[in-house]
Amino acid sequence: MEYFKNVPKIKYEGPESDRPFAFKYYDGERVVAGKKMKDHLRFAMSWWHTLCAGGSDPFGVETMDRSYGGLTDPMEIARAKADAGFELMTKLGIEFFCFHDVDIAPEGKTFAESKENLFAMVEYIKGKMAETGIKLLWGTANNFGAPRFMHGAATSCNADTFAYSAAKIKNALDATIELGGQGYVFWGGREGYETLLNTDMALELDNMARLMQMTVKYGRSKGFKGDFYVEPKPKEPTKHQYDFDAATVIGFLRKYGLDSDFKLNIEANHATLAGHTFEHELAVARVNGLFGSVDANQGDPNLGWDTDQFPSDVPSATLAMLEVLRAGGFTNGGLNFDAKVRRGSYTFDDIAYAYIVGMDTYALGLIKADEIIRDGRIDKFVKNRYSSYTKGIGKDIVEGRATLESLEKYTLENPEPVMESGRQEYLEGIFNSILYR
Ligand code: XLS
Ligand code: CA
Ligand code: CA
């Protein structure tokens, strides 16, 4: 059965094309900065937003048909979702997908039944992957939706919930390994708290690390060679999320000796919720050697929550792709569209339009980031700005020869430092002139 009936195989037609079902900038085979676009961008479809979310919000029911033509049996629906997902990815030329355990298979009445459903769907999806050549970017467990997770998962006050979370992660990781996944994500979910009046923060943090340590041990023993990721987010659903932002997560990973197995999965909308820019979070991951993967989406500057919109902001995508290129590109990671169509965009056609604009936005971001690097003026400016560290007293500082005494002597013997302009507006002008030429 065909689900995206109006959607043809999407091809690159160039910016002049006025056909809606066409790429204007994304040309997977085009070589940019030494690699094919598709290998730079490694686009992934998010199973949950694309195939499961029906557009409900606190004020209204679902607007989108996710019964796949009126199906009622949960396993039949699960298979229809897989069929629809692979149809969409094939039509868009998307080579990867990401999932939570409960996205691909319905929960049963017991844990054992849920496990059976999960592995039945793993077999089904494996067949689709073999047919299409589409791969798994990363898997994860939804340890936040059900009532048992109301006080958190690894950070729950209830040890039975900790155990349940561990059991779910074991199965989600087994499913990821079985499907050849290149990553496994921990997003905080309800790992945080509402009030210190009922919270033992020290125990909760230790327990969160304990579950990650167990996961690494188990995964490596099963031959998983991919990356584990933590995805920072500052709020939603809890008031204080333990994985607030990249810097907080890096401190946590180092404290608990997890930084050689874990990297970061940076989401654009989570960066802005934390009061950072997307590129700031990517840079923090990069300079700490923990850049891993990206959840590509965007928030709304006028709304203070996680709107998970499809990315259409080209300047932001350009700054993000500059960071990705500076990090040396993706290895196991990629650009997962953790994004959903607006509630009013309720048709299957809208999903295709959303992916097209997202893919075009990142294609343009990549092209422009490469042009900025090749133009060289911005990099040259930055290099020159720090040139005082390449000679004299600056060289002594960075090479470890300076002491407080030697620097006092230097300061006593020399005149007041002479400042140079930071030239922010000049640099913003260069950025714009490359973006809009
Ligand atoms: C929620 C997160 C979530 C993770 C995977 O805000 O973005 O979807 O990416 O659990
Ligand atoms: Ca995400
Ligand atoms: Ca989000």
Short mmCIF file of N, CA and C in Angstrom, two decimals, residues 179-300:
data_model
loop_
_atom_site.label_atom_id
_atom_site.label_comp_id
_atom_site.label_asym_id
_atom_site.label_seq_id
_atom_site.Cartn_x
_atom_site.Cartn_y
_atom_site.Cartn_z
N LEU A 179 19.89 -4.27 14.62
CA LEU A 179 19.63 -3.52 13.38
C LEU A 179 20.89 -2.79 12.88
N GLY A 180 22.03 -3.09 13.48
CA GLY A 180 23.29 -2.49 13.02
C GLY A 180 23.39 -1.00 13.32
N GLY A 181 22.72 -0.54 14.35
CA GLY A 181 22.72 0.90 14.69
C GLY A 181 24.12 1.41 15.02
N GLN A 182 24.33 2.68 14.70
CA GLN A 182 25.66 3.27 14.91
C GLN A 182 25.73 4.10 16.18
N GLY A 183 24.60 4.22 16.87
CA GLY A 183 24.59 5.01 18.10
C GLY A 183 23.45 4.59 19.01
N TYR A 184 23.57 4.97 20.28
CA TYR A 184 22.49 4.73 21.24
C TYR A 184 22.37 5.98 22.11
N VAL A 185 21.17 6.54 22.18
CA VAL A 185 20.98 7.85 22.82
C VAL A 185 20.35 7.73 24.21
N PHE A 186 20.91 8.54 25.13
CA PHE A 186 20.24 8.79 26.39
C PHE A 186 19.78 10.24 26.36
N TRP A 187 18.48 10.45 26.31
CA TRP A 187 17.97 11.79 26.54
C TRP A 187 17.32 11.76 27.92
N GLY A 188 17.50 12.79 28.69
CA GLY A 188 17.09 12.81 30.09
C GLY A 188 15.67 12.39 30.38
N GLY A 189 14.73 12.68 29.48
CA GLY A 189 13.34 12.37 29.82
C GLY A 189 12.98 13.04 31.14
N ARG A 190 12.54 12.25 32.11
CA ARG A 190 12.20 12.86 33.41
C ARG A 190 13.34 12.77 34.41
N GLU A 191 14.59 12.69 33.91
CA GLU A 191 15.75 12.68 34.81
C GLU A 191 16.04 14.11 35.24
N GLY A 192 15.37 14.51 36.30
CA GLY A 192 15.50 15.86 36.83
C GLY A 192 14.56 15.93 38.02
N TYR A 193 14.21 17.13 38.45
CA TYR A 193 13.29 17.17 39.59
C TYR A 193 12.46 18.45 39.57
N GLU A 194 11.41 18.43 40.38
CA GLU A 194 10.52 19.59 40.49
C GLU A 194 10.84 20.42 41.72
N THR A 195 11.15 19.73 42.86
CA THR A 195 11.44 20.47 44.09
C THR A 195 12.47 19.72 44.92
N LEU A 196 13.39 20.46 45.51
CA LEU A 196 14.40 19.84 46.38
C LEU A 196 13.76 19.35 47.68
N LEU A 197 12.55 19.80 47.98
CA LEU A 197 11.89 19.37 49.22
C LEU A 197 11.67 17.85 49.25
N ASN A 198 11.60 17.21 48.05
CA ASN A 198 11.42 15.75 48.06
C ASN A 198 12.55 15.01 47.33
N THR A 199 13.70 15.66 47.15
CA THR A 199 14.71 15.10 46.24
C THR A 199 16.08 14.90 46.88
N ASP A 200 16.67 13.69 46.68
CA ASP A 200 18.05 13.43 47.08
C ASP A 200 18.89 13.52 45.81
N MET A 201 19.38 14.72 45.54
CA MET A 201 20.06 14.97 44.27
C MET A 201 21.31 14.12 44.11
N ALA A 202 22.08 13.97 45.19
CA ALA A 202 23.34 13.22 45.09
C ALA A 202 23.07 11.77 44.67
N LEU A 203 22.10 11.13 45.30
CA LEU A 203 21.77 9.74 44.95
C LEU A 203 21.25 9.66 43.52
N GLU A 204 20.41 10.60 43.13
CA GLU A 204 19.84 10.56 41.78
C GLU A 204 20.93 10.65 40.71
N LEU A 205 21.90 11.55 40.92
CA LEU A 205 22.98 11.69 39.93
C LEU A 205 23.84 10.44 39.88
N ASP A 206 24.18 9.90 41.07
CA ASP A 206 24.97 8.66 41.10
C ASP A 206 24.23 7.54 40.38
N ASN A 207 22.93 7.46 40.61
CA ASN A 207 22.15 6.38 39.97
C ASN A 207 22.06 6.55 38.46
N MET A 208 21.96 7.80 38.02
CA MET A 208 21.91 8.05 36.57
C MET A 208 23.21 7.54 35.94
N ALA A 209 24.34 7.82 36.62
CA ALA A 209 25.62 7.35 36.11
C ALA A 209 25.71 5.82 36.18
N ARG A 210 25.17 5.25 37.26
CA ARG A 210 25.22 3.78 37.39
C ARG A 210 24.54 3.10 36.20
N LEU A 211 23.40 3.63 35.80
CA LEU A 211 22.69 3.00 34.68
C LEU A 211 23.47 3.17 33.37
N MET A 212 24.11 4.31 33.21
CA MET A 212 24.92 4.50 31.99
C MET A 212 26.13 3.56 32.01
N GLN A 213 26.75 3.42 33.17
CA GLN A 213 27.91 2.51 33.26
C GLN A 213 27.50 1.07 32.95
N MET A 214 26.35 0.66 33.47
CA MET A 214 25.86 -0.71 33.18
C MET A 214 25.61 -0.87 31.68
N THR A 215 25.06 0.18 31.08
CA THR A 215 24.71 0.11 29.65
C THR A 215 25.97 -0.03 28.80
N VAL A 216 27.01 0.76 29.13
CA VAL A 216 28.26 0.68 28.38
C VAL A 216 28.84 -0.73 28.51
N LYS A 217 28.86 -1.24 29.75
CA LYS A 217 29.43 -2.56 30.00
C LYS A 217 28.69 -3.63 29.19
N TYR A 218 27.37 -3.56 29.23
CA TYR A 218 26.57 -4.56 28.52
C TYR A 218 26.76 -4.41 27.00
N GLY A 219 26.64 -3.17 26.51
CA GLY A 219 26.74 -2.94 25.07
C GLY A 219 28.08 -3.39 24.51
N ARG A 220 29.15 -3.02 25.19
CA ARG A 220 30.48 -3.41 24.69
C ARG A 220 30.63 -4.92 24.73
N SER A 221 30.04 -5.58 25.76
CA SER A 221 30.16 -7.04 25.85
C SER A 221 29.39 -7.72 24.71
N LYS A 222 28.41 -7.00 24.15
CA LYS A 222 27.65 -7.55 23.02
C LYS A 222 28.24 -7.13 21.68
N GLY A 223 29.39 -6.50 21.73
CA GLY A 223 30.08 -6.13 20.49
C GLY A 223 29.62 -4.81 19.88
N PHE A 224 28.88 -3.97 20.65
CA PHE A 224 28.45 -2.67 20.11
C PHE A 224 29.65 -1.73 20.01
N LYS A 225 29.95 -1.30 18.78
CA LYS A 225 31.14 -0.47 18.57
C LYS A 225 30.77 0.99 18.33
N GLY A 226 29.48 1.27 18.28
CA GLY A 226 29.05 2.64 17.98
C GLY A 226 29.23 3.57 19.17
N ASP A 227 28.65 4.75 19.05
CA ASP A 227 28.76 5.75 20.12
C ASP A 227 27.52 5.74 21.00
N PHE A 228 27.76 5.93 22.29
CA PHE A 228 26.67 6.27 23.20
C PHE A 228 26.60 7.80 23.23
N TYR A 229 25.39 8.31 23.27
CA TYR A 229 25.22 9.77 23.31
C TYR A 229 24.37 10.18 24.50
N VAL A 230 24.68 11.36 25.06
CA VAL A 230 23.73 12.04 25.93
C VAL A 230 23.23 13.25 25.15
N GLU A 231 21.92 13.48 25.22
CA GLU A 231 21.33 14.63 24.53
C GLU A 231 20.90 15.66 25.57
N PRO A 232 21.62 16.77 25.67
CA PRO A 232 21.26 17.77 26.69
C PRO A 232 19.93 18.45 26.41
N LYS A 233 19.25 18.81 27.49
CA LYS A 233 18.01 19.61 27.39
C LYS A 233 17.78 20.25 28.77
N PRO A 234 17.47 21.54 28.82
CA PRO A 234 17.43 22.22 30.11
C PRO A 234 16.12 22.12 30.88
N LYS A 235 15.04 21.97 30.17
CA LYS A 235 13.74 21.91 30.85
C LYS A 235 12.77 21.13 29.97
N GLU A 236 11.61 20.82 30.54
CA GLU A 236 10.64 19.99 29.83
C GLU A 236 11.12 18.57 29.73
N PRO A 237 10.57 17.55 30.37
CA PRO A 237 9.38 17.73 31.20
C PRO A 237 9.65 18.22 32.62
N THR A 238 10.81 17.97 33.21
CA THR A 238 10.97 18.44 34.60
C THR A 238 11.47 19.88 34.60
N LYS A 239 11.31 20.52 35.74
CA LYS A 239 11.73 21.91 35.87
C LYS A 239 13.25 22.02 35.80
N HIS A 240 13.94 21.15 36.55
CA HIS A 240 15.40 21.13 36.51
C HIS A 240 15.84 19.81 35.91
N GLN A 241 16.29 19.86 34.66
CA GLN A 241 16.79 18.64 34.02
C GLN A 241 18.27 18.50 34.37
N TYR A 242 18.69 17.26 34.73
CA TYR A 242 20.11 17.08 35.07
C TYR A 242 21.04 17.28 33.88
N ASP A 243 20.53 17.04 32.66
CA ASP A 243 21.37 17.22 31.46
C ASP A 243 21.16 18.60 30.85
N PHE A 244 21.25 19.63 31.67
CA PHE A 244 20.87 21.00 31.27
C PHE A 244 21.41 21.43 29.90
N ASP A 245 22.73 21.36 29.75
CA ASP A 245 23.32 21.80 28.48
C ASP A 245 24.61 21.02 28.26
N ALA A 246 25.31 21.33 27.15
CA ALA A 246 26.51 20.55 26.79
C ALA A 246 27.55 20.61 27.91
N ALA A 247 27.79 21.80 28.45
CA ALA A 247 28.84 21.93 29.48
C ALA A 247 28.49 21.11 30.72
N THR A 248 27.23 21.14 31.12
CA THR A 248 26.80 20.37 32.30
C THR A 248 27.00 18.88 32.05
N VAL A 249 26.60 18.43 30.87
CA VAL A 249 26.71 17.00 30.56
C VAL A 249 28.17 16.57 30.51
N ILE A 250 29.03 17.40 29.95
CA ILE A 250 30.45 17.05 29.87
C ILE A 250 31.04 16.90 31.28
N GLY A 251 30.69 17.80 32.18
CA GLY A 251 31.16 17.70 33.57
C GLY A 251 30.68 16.38 34.20
N PHE A 252 29.44 16.03 33.94
CA PHE A 252 28.86 14.78 34.46
C PHE A 252 29.59 13.56 33.89
N LEU A 253 29.79 13.55 32.59
CA LEU A 253 30.44 12.38 31.96
C LEU A 253 31.86 12.20 32.49
N ARG A 254 32.55 13.31 32.69
CA ARG A 254 33.93 13.21 33.19
C ARG A 254 33.96 12.76 34.64
N LYS A 255 33.04 13.29 35.45
CA LYS A 255 33.00 12.92 36.86
C LYS A 255 32.84 11.41 37.03
N TYR A 256 32.02 10.81 36.15
CA TYR A 256 31.71 9.38 36.32
C TYR A 256 32.49 8.49 35.34
N GLY A 257 33.54 9.04 34.72
CA GLY A 257 34.40 8.22 33.85
C GLY A 257 33.68 7.69 32.61
N LEU A 258 32.72 8.45 32.10
CA LEU A 258 31.94 7.97 30.95
C LEU A 258 32.37 8.64 29.64
N ASP A 259 33.34 9.55 29.72
CA ASP A 259 33.63 10.39 28.55
C ASP A 259 34.37 9.68 27.42
N SER A 260 34.84 8.44 27.63
CA SER A 260 35.45 7.79 26.47
C SER A 260 34.43 6.97 25.67
N ASP A 261 33.28 6.68 26.26
CA ASP A 261 32.25 5.92 25.53
C ASP A 261 31.12 6.81 25.04
N PHE A 262 30.94 7.95 25.69
CA PHE A 262 29.83 8.83 25.34
C PHE A 262 30.29 10.05 24.56
N LYS A 263 29.42 10.50 23.65
CA LYS A 263 29.57 11.80 22.99
C LYS A 263 28.24 12.53 23.19
N LEU A 264 28.12 13.69 22.57
CA LEU A 264 26.88 14.46 22.74
C LEU A 264 26.04 14.43 21.46
N ASN A 265 24.74 14.36 21.67
CA ASN A 265 23.79 14.56 20.59
C ASN A 265 23.15 15.92 20.85
N ILE A 266 23.49 16.89 20.01
CA ILE A 266 23.04 18.26 20.26
C ILE A 266 21.78 18.56 19.45
N GLU A 267 20.74 18.99 20.15
CA GLU A 267 19.50 19.39 19.47
C GLU A 267 19.39 20.91 19.46
N ALA A 268 19.05 21.45 18.29
CA ALA A 268 18.95 22.90 18.12
C ALA A 268 17.96 23.52 19.11
N ASN A 269 16.77 22.96 19.19
CA ASN A 269 15.72 23.54 20.03
C ASN A 269 16.09 23.46 21.52
N HIS A 270 16.85 22.44 21.91
CA HIS A 270 17.27 22.34 23.31
C HIS A 270 18.33 23.39 23.63
N ALA A 271 19.19 23.67 22.66
CA ALA A 271 20.21 24.71 22.86
C ALA A 271 19.53 26.04 23.15
N THR A 272 18.53 26.39 22.34
CA THR A 272 17.91 27.70 22.52
C THR A 272 17.08 27.74 23.81
N LEU A 273 16.51 26.61 24.21
CA LEU A 273 15.79 26.57 25.49
C LEU A 273 16.74 26.82 26.65
N ALA A 274 18.01 26.43 26.49
CA ALA A 274 19.01 26.62 27.54
C ALA A 274 19.58 28.05 27.52
N GLY A 275 19.07 28.87 26.62
CA GLY A 275 19.59 30.24 26.53
C GLY A 275 20.88 30.34 25.74
N HIS A 276 21.17 29.30 24.96
CA HIS A 276 22.38 29.31 24.12
C HIS A 276 21.95 29.35 22.65
N THR A 277 22.93 29.65 21.79
CA THR A 277 22.67 29.39 20.38
C THR A 277 22.99 27.93 20.10
N PHE A 278 22.45 27.43 19.00
CA PHE A 278 22.72 26.06 18.56
C PHE A 278 24.23 25.89 18.35
N GLU A 279 24.84 26.88 17.66
CA GLU A 279 26.27 26.74 17.35
C GLU A 279 27.14 26.78 18.61
N HIS A 280 26.67 27.46 19.64
CA HIS A 280 27.41 27.46 20.91
C HIS A 280 27.49 26.05 21.47
N GLU A 281 26.35 25.36 21.51
CA GLU A 281 26.34 24.00 22.05
C GLU A 281 27.21 23.06 21.22
N LEU A 282 27.17 23.23 19.89
CA LEU A 282 28.01 22.40 19.02
C LEU A 282 29.49 22.69 19.27
N ALA A 283 29.81 23.97 19.49
CA ALA A 283 31.21 24.33 19.73
C ALA A 283 31.70 23.78 21.06
N VAL A 284 30.85 23.82 22.08
CA VAL A 284 31.24 23.27 23.39
C VAL A 284 31.54 21.77 23.25
N ALA A 285 30.69 21.07 22.51
CA ALA A 285 30.93 19.63 22.28
C ALA A 285 32.24 19.44 21.52
N ARG A 286 32.43 20.22 20.48
CA ARG A 286 33.62 20.07 19.63
C ARG A 286 34.91 20.34 20.38
N VAL A 287 34.98 21.47 21.10
CA VAL A 287 36.27 21.82 21.73
C VAL A 287 36.60 20.86 22.88
N ASN A 288 35.60 20.12 23.35
CA ASN A 288 35.87 19.12 24.38
C ASN A 288 36.03 17.71 23.80
N GLY A 289 36.09 17.63 22.47
CA GLY A 289 36.29 16.34 21.81
C GLY A 289 35.11 15.40 21.94
N LEU A 290 33.90 15.95 22.16
CA LEU A 290 32.74 15.09 22.38
C LEU A 290 31.60 15.36 21.39
N PHE A 291 31.95 15.94 20.25
CA PHE A 291 30.93 16.17 19.22
C PHE A 291 30.50 14.81 18.64
N GLY A 292 29.20 14.56 18.61
CA GLY A 292 28.75 13.25 18.13
C GLY A 292 27.70 13.33 17.04
N SER A 293 26.51 13.81 17.39
CA SER A 293 25.40 13.78 16.44
C SER A 293 24.52 15.00 16.67
N VAL A 294 23.56 15.18 15.76
CA VAL A 294 22.73 16.39 15.81
C VAL A 294 21.25 16.03 15.64
N ASP A 295 20.41 16.64 16.47
CA ASP A 295 18.97 16.60 16.23
C ASP A 295 18.61 17.94 15.59
N ALA A 296 18.32 17.88 14.29
CA ALA A 296 18.11 19.09 13.51
C ALA A 296 16.63 19.50 13.60
N ASN A 297 16.40 20.64 14.19
CA ASN A 297 15.04 21.20 14.25
C ASN A 297 15.19 22.67 14.59
N GLN A 298 14.12 23.33 14.94
CA GLN A 298 14.24 24.69 15.46
C GLN A 298 13.05 25.01 16.36
N GLY A 299 13.29 25.92 17.30
CA GLY A 299 12.21 26.38 18.17
C GLY A 299 11.61 27.65 17.58
N ASP A 300 10.69 28.23 18.33
CA ASP A 300 10.10 29.49 17.90
C ASP A 300 10.55 30.55 18.91
#
